[in-house]
Amino acid sequence: MTQPPSAMKPVPQWDERFRLLLEASPAGIILVDAKARILLINERIESWFGYSREELVGQFIEVLVPDSVRPHHIPLRDGYLRAPTVRPIGSNRDLTARRKDGSEFPCDISLHPLPLPDELQVMVHIVDITERRRLEAERRQQESHRRLRFMIDNLPAGAVYVSGPVIAANRATEAITGYTRQELHTLESWFGQLFGERAAEVQAQYEADRILHFPKTRTLEIIRKDKQRRWIELAAYGDDQHEVWLLYDVTERIRAQDQVVQSERLAAIGEMMTALAHESRNALQRSQACLEMLEVDLEQQPEELDLVQRAQRAVDELQRLYEEVREYAAPLRLELQSSNLRELWRQVWANLTPSMGTKSITFQDDCPLVPVADVDRHRFCQVLRNIFENSIAALPATGGMISLTSETISWQNLPGLQITLRDNGSGMSPEQRARLFEPFFTTKARGTGLGMPIARRIMEAHHGEIELGPLLAGTEIVLRLPTVNPSVPTPA
Ligand code: ADP
Ligand code: MG
């Protein structure tokens, strides 16, 4: 018959139980006598301090005190031993103990005099608080990171920290760019998302600036996630290990500067043109009247008639040029009306059909919802007409395709519309693309080069914009505007 295990082992004696209890204590325990000599230690003390029991028993307690504290310790412990009291845990902060190898560790020490009848003995209770200190330090560091992060996140400026290929952006950067920080978390996504087709060029400039430790602040045009173009001013600071960028949206400032320059220019052109138009109108009308009379006289003489008709066309062109320049320079006053834009572009397209001659052009429009916006119908049709006319002119003699899509977007935090017009015509060279909105830039023998600048003025007067889409085969023009114009008071 087998016996239960407890019956097999002898039950330890009380002394042995106390010894096991002492050794099992998670704290280090030392017993010292009235002279501060070590009488007994537990195993925890051996392992923390690196001494064996034999080495420590009989030594003064100061063997465990750091060298620098030792001289002060002797009078203190003598004072204590003359009038011993319980010193609980935590009553003596910032203590350190010395290991056998001279290294030190932080500890918490409490003192407990034992109530023995014949002599004084004191139990020294030690807890190694290295781990607790480490956790406290970690918590403090986390807290200071949290505060720093809060501060950076609430800066009114965009701030970006660059670490190798990875970047960390703050909340203001998200507001400036429209992208979340996850979407911008590498240099590659930063340049790719914000600079579109200019990404490589801007990144090369940044690399060059970095080599020179960022000598200057750059003003850069970015493309926000909602496709708006904005201007930012970016100042970078860096050394070998850290790099920080600060950015501000300076679009309004730049627009205001541009507007001043532009309106001064326009005022000058306007004045000149008004004078010129006044002087020329009579002359043009007179020559047109004469040409009409000549036309009647020369009905039987085809060669002369052809010359007269050419002269008439030249006069027409001159008149159109005057009209467009005046239009470009004169102040724009919009009469906004809530309008179905699909009706407008279909009407403009229908009016243009006769001018296409033999070109066979497919027109396709695609918009899931009825596109309604507050526009000045006459002006908005002017924008569409010029874009269509340009596309028709860019298509080869055999014809091609013109398409239009419309979608709802959020535009400057308001509901808006984006209309994209594409053709598969000749497209433009990079130089032409850069100059598209420049007044008088034209590649046409009879162009005025004012169509696109006028279109831009009209779109901006609608609180919208017009821009050239990405480099594709053919040309893409994008219009964006608010559906409810901020300058129209909403009906009560
Ligand atoms: P204009 O039509 O009088 O030349 P615009 O301002 O309308 O003036 O256009 C300026 C120039 O931009 C055009 O002469 C042409 O070179 C170029 N352009 C405009 N739209 C297109 C297009 N869809 N395809 C190719 N080139 C275009
Ligand atoms: Mg044009």
Short mmCIF file of C-alpha atoms and ligand atoms in Angstrom, two decimals:
data_model
loop_
_atom_site.label_atom_id
_atom_site.label_comp_id
_atom_site.label_asym_id
_atom_site.label_seq_id
_atom_site.Cartn_x
_atom_site.Cartn_y
_atom_site.Cartn_z
CA MET A 1 0.00 0.00 0.00
CA THR A 2 1.36 3.47 -0.96
CA GLN A 3 1.36 6.28 1.53
CA PRO A 4 0.34 9.93 0.78
CA PRO A 5 3.42 12.11 -0.05
CA SER A 6 3.07 14.18 3.11
CA ALA A 7 3.43 11.10 5.15
CA MET A 8 6.67 10.25 3.36
CA LYS A 9 8.52 13.49 4.24
CA PRO A 10 9.24 14.46 7.81
CA VAL A 11 7.40 17.66 8.87
CA PRO A 12 10.11 20.40 9.30
CA GLN A 13 10.75 21.78 12.75
CA TRP A 14 9.73 25.39 13.54
CA ASP A 15 13.31 26.70 13.19
CA GLU A 16 13.48 25.15 9.77
CA ARG A 17 10.10 26.66 8.84
CA PHE A 18 11.26 30.14 9.84
CA ARG A 19 14.42 29.64 7.82
CA LEU A 20 12.37 28.66 4.75
CA LEU A 21 10.09 31.66 5.35
CA LEU A 22 13.10 33.97 5.53
CA GLU A 23 14.59 32.59 2.35
CA ALA A 24 11.26 32.80 0.50
CA SER A 25 10.86 36.52 1.24
CA PRO A 26 10.89 38.64 -1.93
CA ALA A 27 12.67 41.33 0.11
CA GLY A 28 16.25 41.26 1.28
CA ILE A 29 16.47 40.82 5.04
CA ILE A 30 19.44 41.55 7.30
CA LEU A 31 19.59 41.25 11.06
CA VAL A 32 22.14 43.52 12.78
CA ASP A 33 23.17 43.76 16.41
CA ALA A 34 23.48 46.83 18.65
CA LYS A 35 26.90 47.56 17.17
CA ALA A 36 25.60 47.46 13.59
CA ARG A 37 27.28 44.17 12.83
CA ILE A 38 25.55 41.75 10.51
CA LEU A 39 24.18 38.68 12.29
CA LEU A 40 22.12 37.06 9.58
CA ILE A 41 21.07 37.58 5.94
CA ASN A 42 18.73 35.85 3.59
CA GLU A 43 19.43 34.53 0.14
CA ARG A 44 18.01 37.58 -1.61
CA ILE A 45 20.81 39.67 -0.03
CA GLU A 46 23.44 37.22 -1.28
CA SER A 47 22.17 37.37 -4.82
CA TRP A 48 21.61 41.16 -4.94
CA PHE A 49 24.91 42.12 -3.34
CA GLY A 50 27.10 39.32 -4.71
CA TYR A 51 28.49 38.35 -1.29
CA SER A 52 28.26 34.93 0.28
CA ARG A 53 26.77 34.58 3.76
CA GLU A 54 30.17 33.81 5.25
CA GLU A 55 31.65 37.01 3.80
CA LEU A 56 28.94 39.23 5.26
CA VAL A 57 28.17 37.80 8.70
CA GLY A 58 30.26 39.67 11.29
CA GLN A 59 30.86 42.74 9.05
CA PHE A 60 29.58 46.21 9.85
CA ILE A 61 26.49 47.15 7.92
CA GLU A 62 28.49 49.90 6.14
CA VAL A 63 29.99 47.26 3.87
CA LEU A 64 26.71 47.54 1.94
CA VAL A 65 26.66 51.35 1.88
CA PRO A 66 28.11 53.23 -1.13
CA ASP A 67 31.63 54.61 -0.51
CA SER A 68 30.52 58.22 -0.87
CA VAL A 69 27.84 57.89 1.86
CA ARG A 70 29.80 55.72 4.27
CA PRO A 71 31.43 58.48 6.43
CA HIS A 72 28.01 60.11 7.11
CA HIS A 73 26.35 56.79 7.71
CA ILE A 74 28.30 55.80 10.85
CA PRO A 75 27.11 58.71 13.10
CA LEU A 76 23.57 58.33 11.70
CA ARG A 77 23.27 54.61 12.46
CA ASP A 78 24.87 55.15 15.92
CA GLY A 79 22.22 57.76 16.67
CA TYR A 80 19.53 55.37 15.46
CA LEU A 81 20.82 52.45 17.53
CA ARG A 82 20.73 54.62 20.66
CA ALA A 83 16.99 55.29 20.17
CA PRO A 84 15.67 52.76 17.65
CA THR A 85 12.18 53.14 16.22
CA VAL A 86 10.34 51.58 13.30
CA ARG A 87 11.22 53.35 10.06
CA PRO A 88 8.60 52.21 7.57
CA ILE A 89 9.12 51.67 3.85
CA GLY A 90 9.27 54.90 1.88
CA SER A 91 10.38 57.02 4.84
CA ASN A 92 13.83 57.19 3.40
CA ARG A 93 13.75 57.84 -0.35
CA ASP A 94 16.56 57.85 -2.88
CA LEU A 95 18.79 55.36 -1.11
CA THR A 96 21.39 53.33 -2.92
CA ALA A 97 23.21 50.18 -1.91
CA ARG A 98 26.64 48.97 -2.90
CA ARG A 99 27.30 45.56 -4.38
CA LYS A 100 30.50 43.60 -3.81
CA ASP A 101 31.82 44.67 -7.22
CA GLY A 102 31.37 48.36 -6.26
CA SER A 103 28.31 48.92 -8.46
CA GLU A 104 25.25 50.48 -6.88
CA PHE A 105 21.50 49.99 -7.14
CA PRO A 106 18.53 52.03 -5.92
CA CYS A 107 16.68 50.53 -2.97
CA ASP A 108 14.01 51.17 -0.41
CA ILE A 109 15.06 50.38 3.18
CA SER A 110 12.91 50.06 6.29
CA LEU A 111 14.14 49.41 9.82
CA HIS A 112 12.38 47.31 12.45
CA PRO A 113 13.92 46.94 15.97
CA LEU A 114 13.11 43.49 17.40
CA PRO A 115 11.67 43.57 20.92
CA LEU A 116 14.17 41.11 22.50
CA PRO A 117 14.48 41.24 26.29
CA ASP A 118 18.26 41.12 26.68
CA GLU A 119 19.75 42.82 23.65
CA LEU A 120 18.97 45.07 20.67
CA GLN A 121 18.70 43.60 17.22
CA VAL A 122 17.33 45.43 14.18
CA MET A 123 15.82 43.90 11.08
CA VAL A 124 16.86 45.80 7.95
CA HIS A 125 14.35 45.21 5.20
CA ILE A 126 15.60 46.03 1.68
CA VAL A 127 13.73 46.14 -1.62
CA ASP A 128 15.61 46.51 -4.91
CA ILE A 129 13.67 49.22 -6.78
CA THR A 130 15.72 49.25 -10.00
CA GLU A 131 12.74 48.00 -11.98
CA ARG A 132 10.33 50.41 -10.30
CA ARG A 133 12.68 53.32 -11.07
CA ARG A 134 12.97 52.18 -14.67
CA LEU A 135 9.18 52.06 -15.00
CA GLU A 136 8.86 55.48 -13.39
CA ALA A 137 11.45 56.90 -15.76
CA GLU A 138 9.69 55.28 -18.70
CA ARG A 139 6.36 56.71 -17.55
CA ARG A 140 7.90 60.15 -17.15
CA GLN A 141 9.35 59.91 -20.62
CA GLN A 142 6.04 58.77 -22.07
CA GLU A 143 4.35 61.66 -20.32
CA SER A 144 6.84 64.15 -21.68
CA HIS A 145 6.42 62.61 -25.17
CA ARG A 146 2.69 62.94 -24.78
CA ARG A 147 3.04 66.63 -23.84
CA LEU A 148 5.43 67.29 -26.67
CA ARG A 149 3.13 65.54 -29.09
CA PHE A 150 0.16 67.55 -27.81
CA MET A 151 2.11 70.75 -28.25
CA ILE A 152 3.29 69.87 -31.77
CA ASP A 153 -0.17 68.70 -32.75
CA ASN A 154 -1.70 71.96 -31.62
CA LEU A 155 0.86 74.22 -33.25
CA PRO A 156 -0.84 76.56 -35.68
CA ALA A 157 1.91 75.74 -38.21
CA GLY A 158 2.42 72.47 -40.02
CA ALA A 159 5.32 70.52 -38.54
CA VAL A 160 6.96 67.44 -40.01
CA TYR A 161 9.67 65.32 -38.45
CA VAL A 162 11.82 63.43 -40.91
CA SER A 163 13.63 60.27 -39.96
CA GLY A 164 15.25 58.54 -42.90
CA PRO A 165 12.58 57.76 -45.46
CA VAL A 166 9.81 58.00 -42.84
CA ILE A 167 8.08 61.23 -41.87
CA ALA A 168 5.70 62.15 -39.05
CA ALA A 169 3.34 65.05 -39.64
CA ASN A 170 1.20 67.01 -37.19
CA ARG A 171 -2.47 67.89 -37.36
CA ALA A 172 -1.94 71.30 -38.98
CA THR A 173 -0.10 69.53 -41.81
CA GLU A 174 -3.17 67.36 -42.32
CA ALA A 175 -5.33 70.47 -42.51
CA ILE A 176 -2.95 72.19 -44.96
CA THR A 177 -2.62 69.20 -47.30
CA GLY A 178 -5.99 67.48 -46.86
CA TYR A 179 -4.14 64.15 -46.46
CA THR A 180 -4.00 62.11 -43.24
CA ARG A 181 -0.58 61.57 -41.69
CA GLN A 182 -0.78 57.87 -42.63
CA GLU A 183 -1.15 58.89 -46.27
CA LEU A 184 1.98 61.06 -46.01
CA HIS A 185 4.14 58.85 -43.86
CA THR A 186 7.11 58.50 -46.22
CA LEU A 187 9.14 61.01 -48.22
CA GLU A 188 8.04 59.19 -51.33
CA SER A 189 4.33 59.61 -50.54
CA TRP A 190 4.94 63.25 -49.50
CA PHE A 191 6.47 64.25 -52.81
CA GLY A 192 4.30 61.93 -54.90
CA GLN A 193 0.97 63.06 -53.45
CA LEU A 194 1.64 66.76 -53.05
CA PHE A 195 3.62 67.61 -56.17
CA GLY A 196 2.10 65.33 -58.83
CA GLU A 197 4.06 65.48 -62.06
CA ARG A 198 6.68 67.78 -60.45
CA ALA A 199 7.45 65.28 -57.65
CA ALA A 200 10.90 64.27 -58.95
CA GLU A 201 11.95 67.87 -59.56
CA VAL A 202 10.85 69.08 -56.11
CA GLN A 203 12.45 66.09 -54.41
CA ALA A 204 15.75 66.75 -56.22
CA GLN A 205 15.64 70.36 -55.02
CA TYR A 206 15.00 69.15 -51.47
CA GLU A 207 17.95 66.72 -51.61
CA ALA A 208 20.18 69.55 -52.83
CA ASP A 209 18.95 71.85 -50.04
CA ARG A 210 19.59 69.13 -47.48
CA ILE A 211 23.22 68.76 -48.50
CA LEU A 212 23.61 72.50 -47.89
CA HIS A 213 21.79 72.22 -44.52
CA PHE A 214 18.68 73.97 -45.82
CA PRO A 215 19.89 77.45 -46.63
CA LYS A 216 16.52 78.97 -47.40
CA THR A 217 12.78 78.84 -47.02
CA ARG A 218 11.01 77.53 -50.09
CA THR A 219 7.65 78.60 -51.43
CA LEU A 220 6.08 75.59 -53.12
CA GLU A 221 2.84 74.92 -54.93
CA ILE A 222 1.13 71.79 -53.65
CA ILE A 223 -1.86 69.82 -54.84
CA ARG A 224 -4.17 69.05 -51.93
CA LYS A 225 -6.02 65.77 -51.71
CA ASP A 226 -9.19 67.57 -52.91
CA LYS A 227 -7.08 68.65 -55.94
CA GLN A 228 -7.00 72.29 -54.91
CA ARG A 229 -3.70 73.97 -55.60
CA ARG A 230 -2.28 75.87 -52.66
CA TRP A 231 0.98 77.59 -51.90
CA ILE A 232 3.03 76.66 -48.85
CA GLU A 233 6.13 78.16 -47.36
CA LEU A 234 8.43 75.45 -46.07
CA ALA A 235 11.39 76.06 -43.76
CA ALA A 236 13.54 73.01 -42.98
CA TYR A 237 16.05 72.64 -40.16
CA GLY A 238 18.33 69.69 -39.70
CA ASP A 239 21.56 68.18 -38.50
CA ASP A 240 22.98 64.71 -39.06
CA GLN A 241 20.34 63.03 -36.93
CA HIS A 242 17.20 65.12 -36.91
CA GLU A 243 15.27 67.02 -39.47
CA VAL A 244 12.20 69.15 -38.99
CA TRP A 245 10.10 71.12 -41.45
CA LEU A 246 7.75 73.92 -40.58
CA LEU A 247 5.12 74.85 -43.10
CA TYR A 248 2.54 77.56 -43.55
CA ASP A 249 -0.20 77.97 -46.10
CA VAL A 250 0.59 81.27 -47.82
CA THR A 251 -1.92 80.97 -50.66
CA GLU A 252 -3.98 83.97 -49.62
CA ARG A 253 -0.89 86.15 -49.34
CA ILE A 254 0.38 85.10 -52.75
CA ARG A 255 -3.05 85.53 -54.33
CA ALA A 256 -3.34 88.99 -52.81
CA GLN A 257 0.10 89.93 -54.20
CA ASP A 258 -0.79 88.47 -57.60
CA GLN A 259 -4.06 90.32 -57.58
CA VAL A 260 -2.37 93.63 -56.91
CA VAL A 261 0.05 93.08 -59.79
CA GLN A 262 -2.71 91.75 -62.00
CA SER A 263 -5.15 94.55 -61.27
CA GLU A 264 -2.48 97.21 -61.83
CA ARG A 265 -1.71 95.60 -65.16
CA LEU A 266 -5.35 95.31 -66.03
CA ALA A 267 -6.06 98.89 -65.08
CA ALA A 268 -3.28 100.05 -67.40
CA ILE A 269 -4.43 97.80 -70.25
CA GLY A 270 -8.04 98.79 -69.61
CA GLU A 271 -7.32 102.49 -69.87
CA MET A 272 -5.26 102.08 -72.97
CA MET A 273 -7.85 99.83 -74.61
CA THR A 274 -10.75 102.12 -73.82
CA ALA A 275 -8.95 104.97 -75.53
CA LEU A 276 -7.86 102.78 -78.42
CA ALA A 277 -11.30 101.24 -78.89
CA HIS A 278 -12.92 104.63 -78.86
CA GLU A 279 -10.57 105.96 -81.53
CA SER A 280 -10.77 102.83 -83.63
CA ARG A 281 -14.44 101.99 -83.45
CA ASN A 282 -15.44 104.70 -85.90
CA ALA A 283 -12.61 103.85 -88.22
CA LEU A 284 -13.49 100.17 -88.17
CA GLN A 285 -17.16 100.89 -88.76
CA ARG A 286 -16.31 103.19 -91.64
CA SER A 287 -14.06 100.64 -93.30
CA GLN A 288 -16.67 97.94 -92.83
CA ALA A 289 -19.33 100.11 -94.48
CA CYS A 290 -16.98 100.83 -97.39
CA LEU A 291 -16.14 97.16 -97.77
CA GLU A 292 -19.83 96.28 -97.86
CA MET A 293 -20.43 98.77 -100.62
CA LEU A 294 -17.45 97.48 -102.55
CA GLU A 295 -18.75 93.94 -102.16
CA VAL A 296 -21.96 94.92 -103.93
CA ASP A 297 -20.00 96.68 -106.71
CA LEU A 298 -17.65 93.78 -107.26
CA GLU A 299 -20.24 91.03 -107.37
CA GLN A 300 -19.23 90.10 -110.94
CA GLN A 301 -15.47 90.12 -110.32
CA PRO A 302 -14.62 87.08 -108.19
CA GLU A 303 -10.91 87.88 -107.68
CA GLU A 304 -11.54 91.38 -106.38
CA LEU A 305 -14.49 90.14 -104.37
CA ASP A 306 -12.23 87.62 -102.67
CA LEU A 307 -9.82 90.39 -101.70
CA VAL A 308 -12.66 92.44 -100.25
CA GLN A 309 -13.90 89.49 -98.27
CA ARG A 310 -10.43 88.89 -96.89
CA ALA A 311 -10.24 92.51 -95.85
CA GLN A 312 -13.64 92.09 -94.19
CA ARG A 313 -12.42 89.09 -92.23
CA ALA A 314 -9.38 91.04 -91.09
CA VAL A 315 -11.62 93.85 -89.87
CA ASP A 316 -13.79 91.29 -88.05
CA GLU A 317 -10.76 89.82 -86.38
CA LEU A 318 -9.58 93.22 -85.30
CA GLN A 319 -12.98 93.95 -83.84
CA ARG A 320 -13.00 90.64 -82.00
CA LEU A 321 -9.57 91.34 -80.60
CA TYR A 322 -10.77 94.69 -79.27
CA GLU A 323 -13.81 93.02 -77.76
CA GLU A 324 -11.76 90.33 -76.03
CA VAL A 325 -9.18 92.71 -74.69
CA ARG A 326 -11.92 94.92 -73.34
CA GLU A 327 -13.58 91.90 -71.83
CA TYR A 328 -10.35 90.83 -70.20
CA ALA A 329 -9.62 94.25 -68.80
CA ALA A 330 -13.10 95.45 -67.84
CA PRO A 331 -14.45 94.68 -64.37
CA LEU A 332 -16.58 91.53 -64.19
CA ARG A 333 -20.05 91.83 -62.72
CA LEU A 334 -21.75 88.49 -62.37
CA GLU A 335 -25.46 87.86 -62.43
CA LEU A 336 -25.63 84.60 -60.59
CA GLN A 337 -28.54 82.24 -61.06
CA SER A 338 -29.00 78.68 -59.96
CA SER A 339 -28.49 76.81 -63.24
CA ASN A 340 -28.49 73.34 -64.67
CA LEU A 341 -24.99 73.23 -66.08
CA ARG A 342 -25.71 70.24 -68.29
CA GLU A 343 -28.24 72.33 -70.20
CA LEU A 344 -25.63 75.05 -70.56
CA TRP A 345 -22.86 72.88 -71.93
CA ARG A 346 -25.22 71.04 -74.31
CA GLN A 347 -26.46 74.37 -75.62
CA VAL A 348 -22.90 75.69 -76.09
CA TRP A 349 -21.94 72.49 -77.87
CA ALA A 350 -24.98 72.66 -80.16
CA ASN A 351 -24.14 76.27 -81.10
CA LEU A 352 -20.64 75.23 -82.07
CA THR A 353 -21.64 72.42 -84.41
CA PRO A 354 -21.70 74.63 -87.53
CA SER A 355 -18.09 75.72 -86.89
CA MET A 356 -16.78 72.13 -86.99
CA GLY A 357 -16.99 71.90 -90.74
CA THR A 358 -16.12 68.44 -91.92
CA LYS A 359 -14.46 67.32 -88.69
CA SER A 360 -16.32 64.37 -87.28
CA ILE A 361 -16.34 64.86 -83.53
CA THR A 362 -17.93 62.63 -80.94
CA PHE A 363 -19.12 64.49 -77.87
CA GLN A 364 -19.83 62.53 -74.74
CA ASP A 365 -21.02 63.88 -71.43
CA ASP A 366 -21.34 61.88 -68.30
CA CYS A 367 -22.68 63.03 -64.99
CA PRO A 368 -24.65 60.88 -62.61
CA LEU A 369 -26.60 63.76 -61.02
CA VAL A 370 -28.06 66.93 -62.47
CA PRO A 371 -25.22 69.43 -62.00
CA VAL A 372 -26.74 72.55 -60.50
CA ALA A 373 -24.69 75.57 -59.46
CA ASP A 374 -24.99 79.33 -59.04
CA VAL A 375 -23.40 80.78 -62.17
CA ASP A 376 -23.62 83.77 -64.44
CA ARG A 377 -25.00 81.84 -67.43
CA HIS A 378 -23.59 84.09 -70.10
CA ARG A 379 -20.11 84.11 -68.54
CA PHE A 380 -20.06 80.43 -67.76
CA CYS A 381 -21.05 79.63 -71.36
CA GLN A 382 -18.16 81.82 -72.46
CA VAL A 383 -15.78 79.62 -70.45
CA LEU A 384 -17.23 76.43 -71.92
CA ARG A 385 -17.26 77.85 -75.44
CA ASN A 386 -13.59 78.73 -75.32
CA ILE A 387 -12.60 75.31 -73.98
CA PHE A 388 -14.67 73.54 -76.64
CA GLU A 389 -13.33 75.82 -79.39
CA ASN A 390 -9.77 75.13 -78.31
CA SER A 391 -10.43 71.39 -78.28
CA ILE A 392 -12.09 71.47 -81.70
CA ALA A 393 -9.10 73.39 -83.07
CA ALA A 394 -6.69 70.87 -81.53
CA LEU A 395 -8.37 67.87 -83.16
CA PRO A 396 -6.97 66.68 -86.48
CA ALA A 397 -8.91 67.24 -89.69
CA THR A 398 -10.34 63.73 -89.37
CA GLY A 399 -11.96 64.64 -86.05
CA GLY A 400 -11.82 62.93 -82.67
CA MET A 401 -13.42 62.85 -79.32
CA ILE A 402 -14.38 65.44 -76.72
CA SER A 403 -15.72 64.27 -73.39
CA LEU A 404 -17.04 65.94 -70.28
CA THR A 405 -17.58 64.47 -66.84
CA SER A 406 -19.04 66.17 -63.83
CA GLU A 407 -18.93 65.09 -60.22
CA THR A 408 -19.72 66.56 -56.82
CA ILE A 409 -16.77 67.46 -54.63
CA SER A 410 -16.07 69.28 -51.44
CA TRP A 411 -14.77 72.68 -52.52
CA GLN A 412 -13.19 74.90 -49.90
CA ASN A 413 -15.28 73.09 -47.29
CA LEU A 414 -18.48 73.71 -49.25
CA PRO A 415 -20.36 71.47 -51.66
CA GLY A 416 -18.90 71.95 -55.09
CA LEU A 417 -18.76 70.64 -58.63
CA GLN A 418 -15.82 69.49 -60.67
CA ILE A 419 -16.18 69.44 -64.42
CA THR A 420 -13.46 67.73 -66.42
CA LEU A 421 -13.22 68.35 -70.16
CA ARG A 422 -10.96 66.18 -72.28
CA ASP A 423 -10.03 65.97 -75.90
CA ASN A 424 -7.78 63.57 -77.75
CA GLY A 425 -6.27 66.31 -79.91
CA SER A 426 -2.70 67.49 -80.35
CA GLY A 427 -2.10 68.25 -76.65
CA MET A 428 0.44 70.86 -75.60
CA SER A 429 4.19 71.00 -75.17
CA PRO A 430 5.48 71.65 -71.63
CA GLU A 431 6.13 75.26 -72.63
CA GLN A 432 2.60 75.68 -73.94
CA ARG A 433 1.22 74.09 -70.77
CA ALA A 434 3.14 76.55 -68.63
CA ARG A 435 1.86 79.54 -70.63
CA LEU A 436 -1.73 78.47 -71.19
CA PHE A 437 -3.23 81.11 -68.92
CA GLU A 438 -0.86 83.88 -69.95
CA PRO A 439 -2.63 86.77 -71.70
CA PHE A 440 -1.96 86.90 -75.46
CA PHE A 441 -0.33 83.48 -75.53
CA THR A 442 -1.58 81.76 -78.65
CA THR A 443 -0.28 79.29 -81.21
CA LYS A 444 -3.05 80.12 -83.65
CA ALA A 445 -2.66 82.40 -86.64
CA ARG A 446 -5.95 84.09 -85.74
CA GLY A 447 -5.97 83.54 -81.99
CA THR A 448 -6.07 86.32 -79.44
CA GLY A 449 -4.56 84.25 -76.63
CA LEU A 450 -7.16 85.71 -74.31
CA GLY A 451 -9.66 82.83 -74.17
CA MET A 452 -8.08 80.99 -71.27
CA PRO A 453 -7.11 84.11 -69.25
CA ILE A 454 -10.72 85.32 -69.57
CA ALA A 455 -11.97 81.86 -68.56
CA ARG A 456 -9.76 82.00 -65.49
CA ARG A 457 -11.04 85.43 -64.52
CA ILE A 458 -14.60 84.22 -64.88
CA MET A 459 -14.00 81.07 -62.82
CA GLU A 460 -12.25 83.02 -60.09
CA ALA A 461 -15.08 85.54 -59.99
CA HIS A 462 -17.31 82.50 -59.30
CA HIS A 463 -15.00 81.59 -56.35
CA GLY A 464 -13.89 78.63 -58.41
CA GLU A 465 -10.85 77.74 -60.45
CA ILE A 466 -9.77 76.42 -63.80
CA GLU A 467 -6.66 74.40 -64.32
CA LEU A 468 -4.90 72.15 -66.69
CA GLY A 469 -5.20 68.45 -65.88
CA PRO A 470 -2.26 66.05 -65.83
CA LEU A 471 -0.10 65.43 -68.84
CA LEU A 472 -2.05 62.92 -70.94
CA ALA A 473 -2.54 62.25 -74.60
CA GLY A 474 -4.63 65.25 -75.65
CA THR A 475 -5.71 67.91 -73.18
CA GLU A 476 -7.67 67.93 -69.98
CA ILE A 477 -9.14 71.06 -68.43
CA VAL A 478 -10.67 70.95 -64.96
CA LEU A 479 -13.20 73.43 -63.59
CA ARG A 480 -14.12 73.57 -59.92
CA LEU A 481 -16.68 75.81 -58.33
CA PRO A 482 -18.98 75.96 -55.32
CA THR A 483 -22.54 74.89 -56.08
CA VAL A 484 -23.88 77.60 -53.82
CA ASN A 485 -21.91 80.74 -54.41
CA PRO A 486 -20.77 82.31 -51.13
CA SER A 487 -21.56 85.80 -52.45
CA VAL A 488 -25.22 84.95 -53.10
CA PRO A 489 -27.28 85.42 -49.95
CA THR A 490 -29.29 82.25 -49.25
CA PRO A 491 -33.07 82.86 -49.35
CA ALA A 492 -34.58 83.13 -45.87
P1 ADP B 1 -6.54 81.21 -78.36
O1 ADP B 1 -7.59 80.14 -78.45
O2 ADP B 1 -7.01 82.53 -78.83
O3 ADP B 1 -5.23 80.80 -78.91
P2 ADP B 1 -6.58 80.52 -75.60
O4 ADP B 1 -6.21 81.29 -74.38
O5 ADP B 1 -7.96 79.98 -75.65
O6 ADP B 1 -6.28 81.47 -76.81
O7 ADP B 1 -5.57 79.32 -75.78
C1 ADP B 1 -4.18 79.58 -75.77
C2 ADP B 1 -3.39 78.50 -76.46
O8 ADP B 1 -3.42 77.32 -75.66
C3 ADP B 1 -3.91 78.04 -77.78
O9 ADP B 1 -3.43 78.87 -78.82
C4 ADP B 1 -3.34 76.65 -77.89
O10 ADP B 1 -1.98 76.67 -78.28
C5 ADP B 1 -3.34 76.17 -76.48
N1 ADP B 1 -4.51 75.31 -76.20
C6 ADP B 1 -5.62 75.65 -75.52
N2 ADP B 1 -6.47 74.60 -75.43
C7 ADP B 1 -5.89 73.58 -76.09
C8 ADP B 1 -6.27 72.21 -76.37
N3 ADP B 1 -7.45 71.70 -75.96
N4 ADP B 1 -5.40 71.43 -77.04
C9 ADP B 1 -4.21 71.92 -77.45
N5 ADP B 1 -3.80 73.19 -77.24
C10 ADP B 1 -4.63 74.02 -76.57
MG MG B 2 -9.30 79.93 -77.39
#
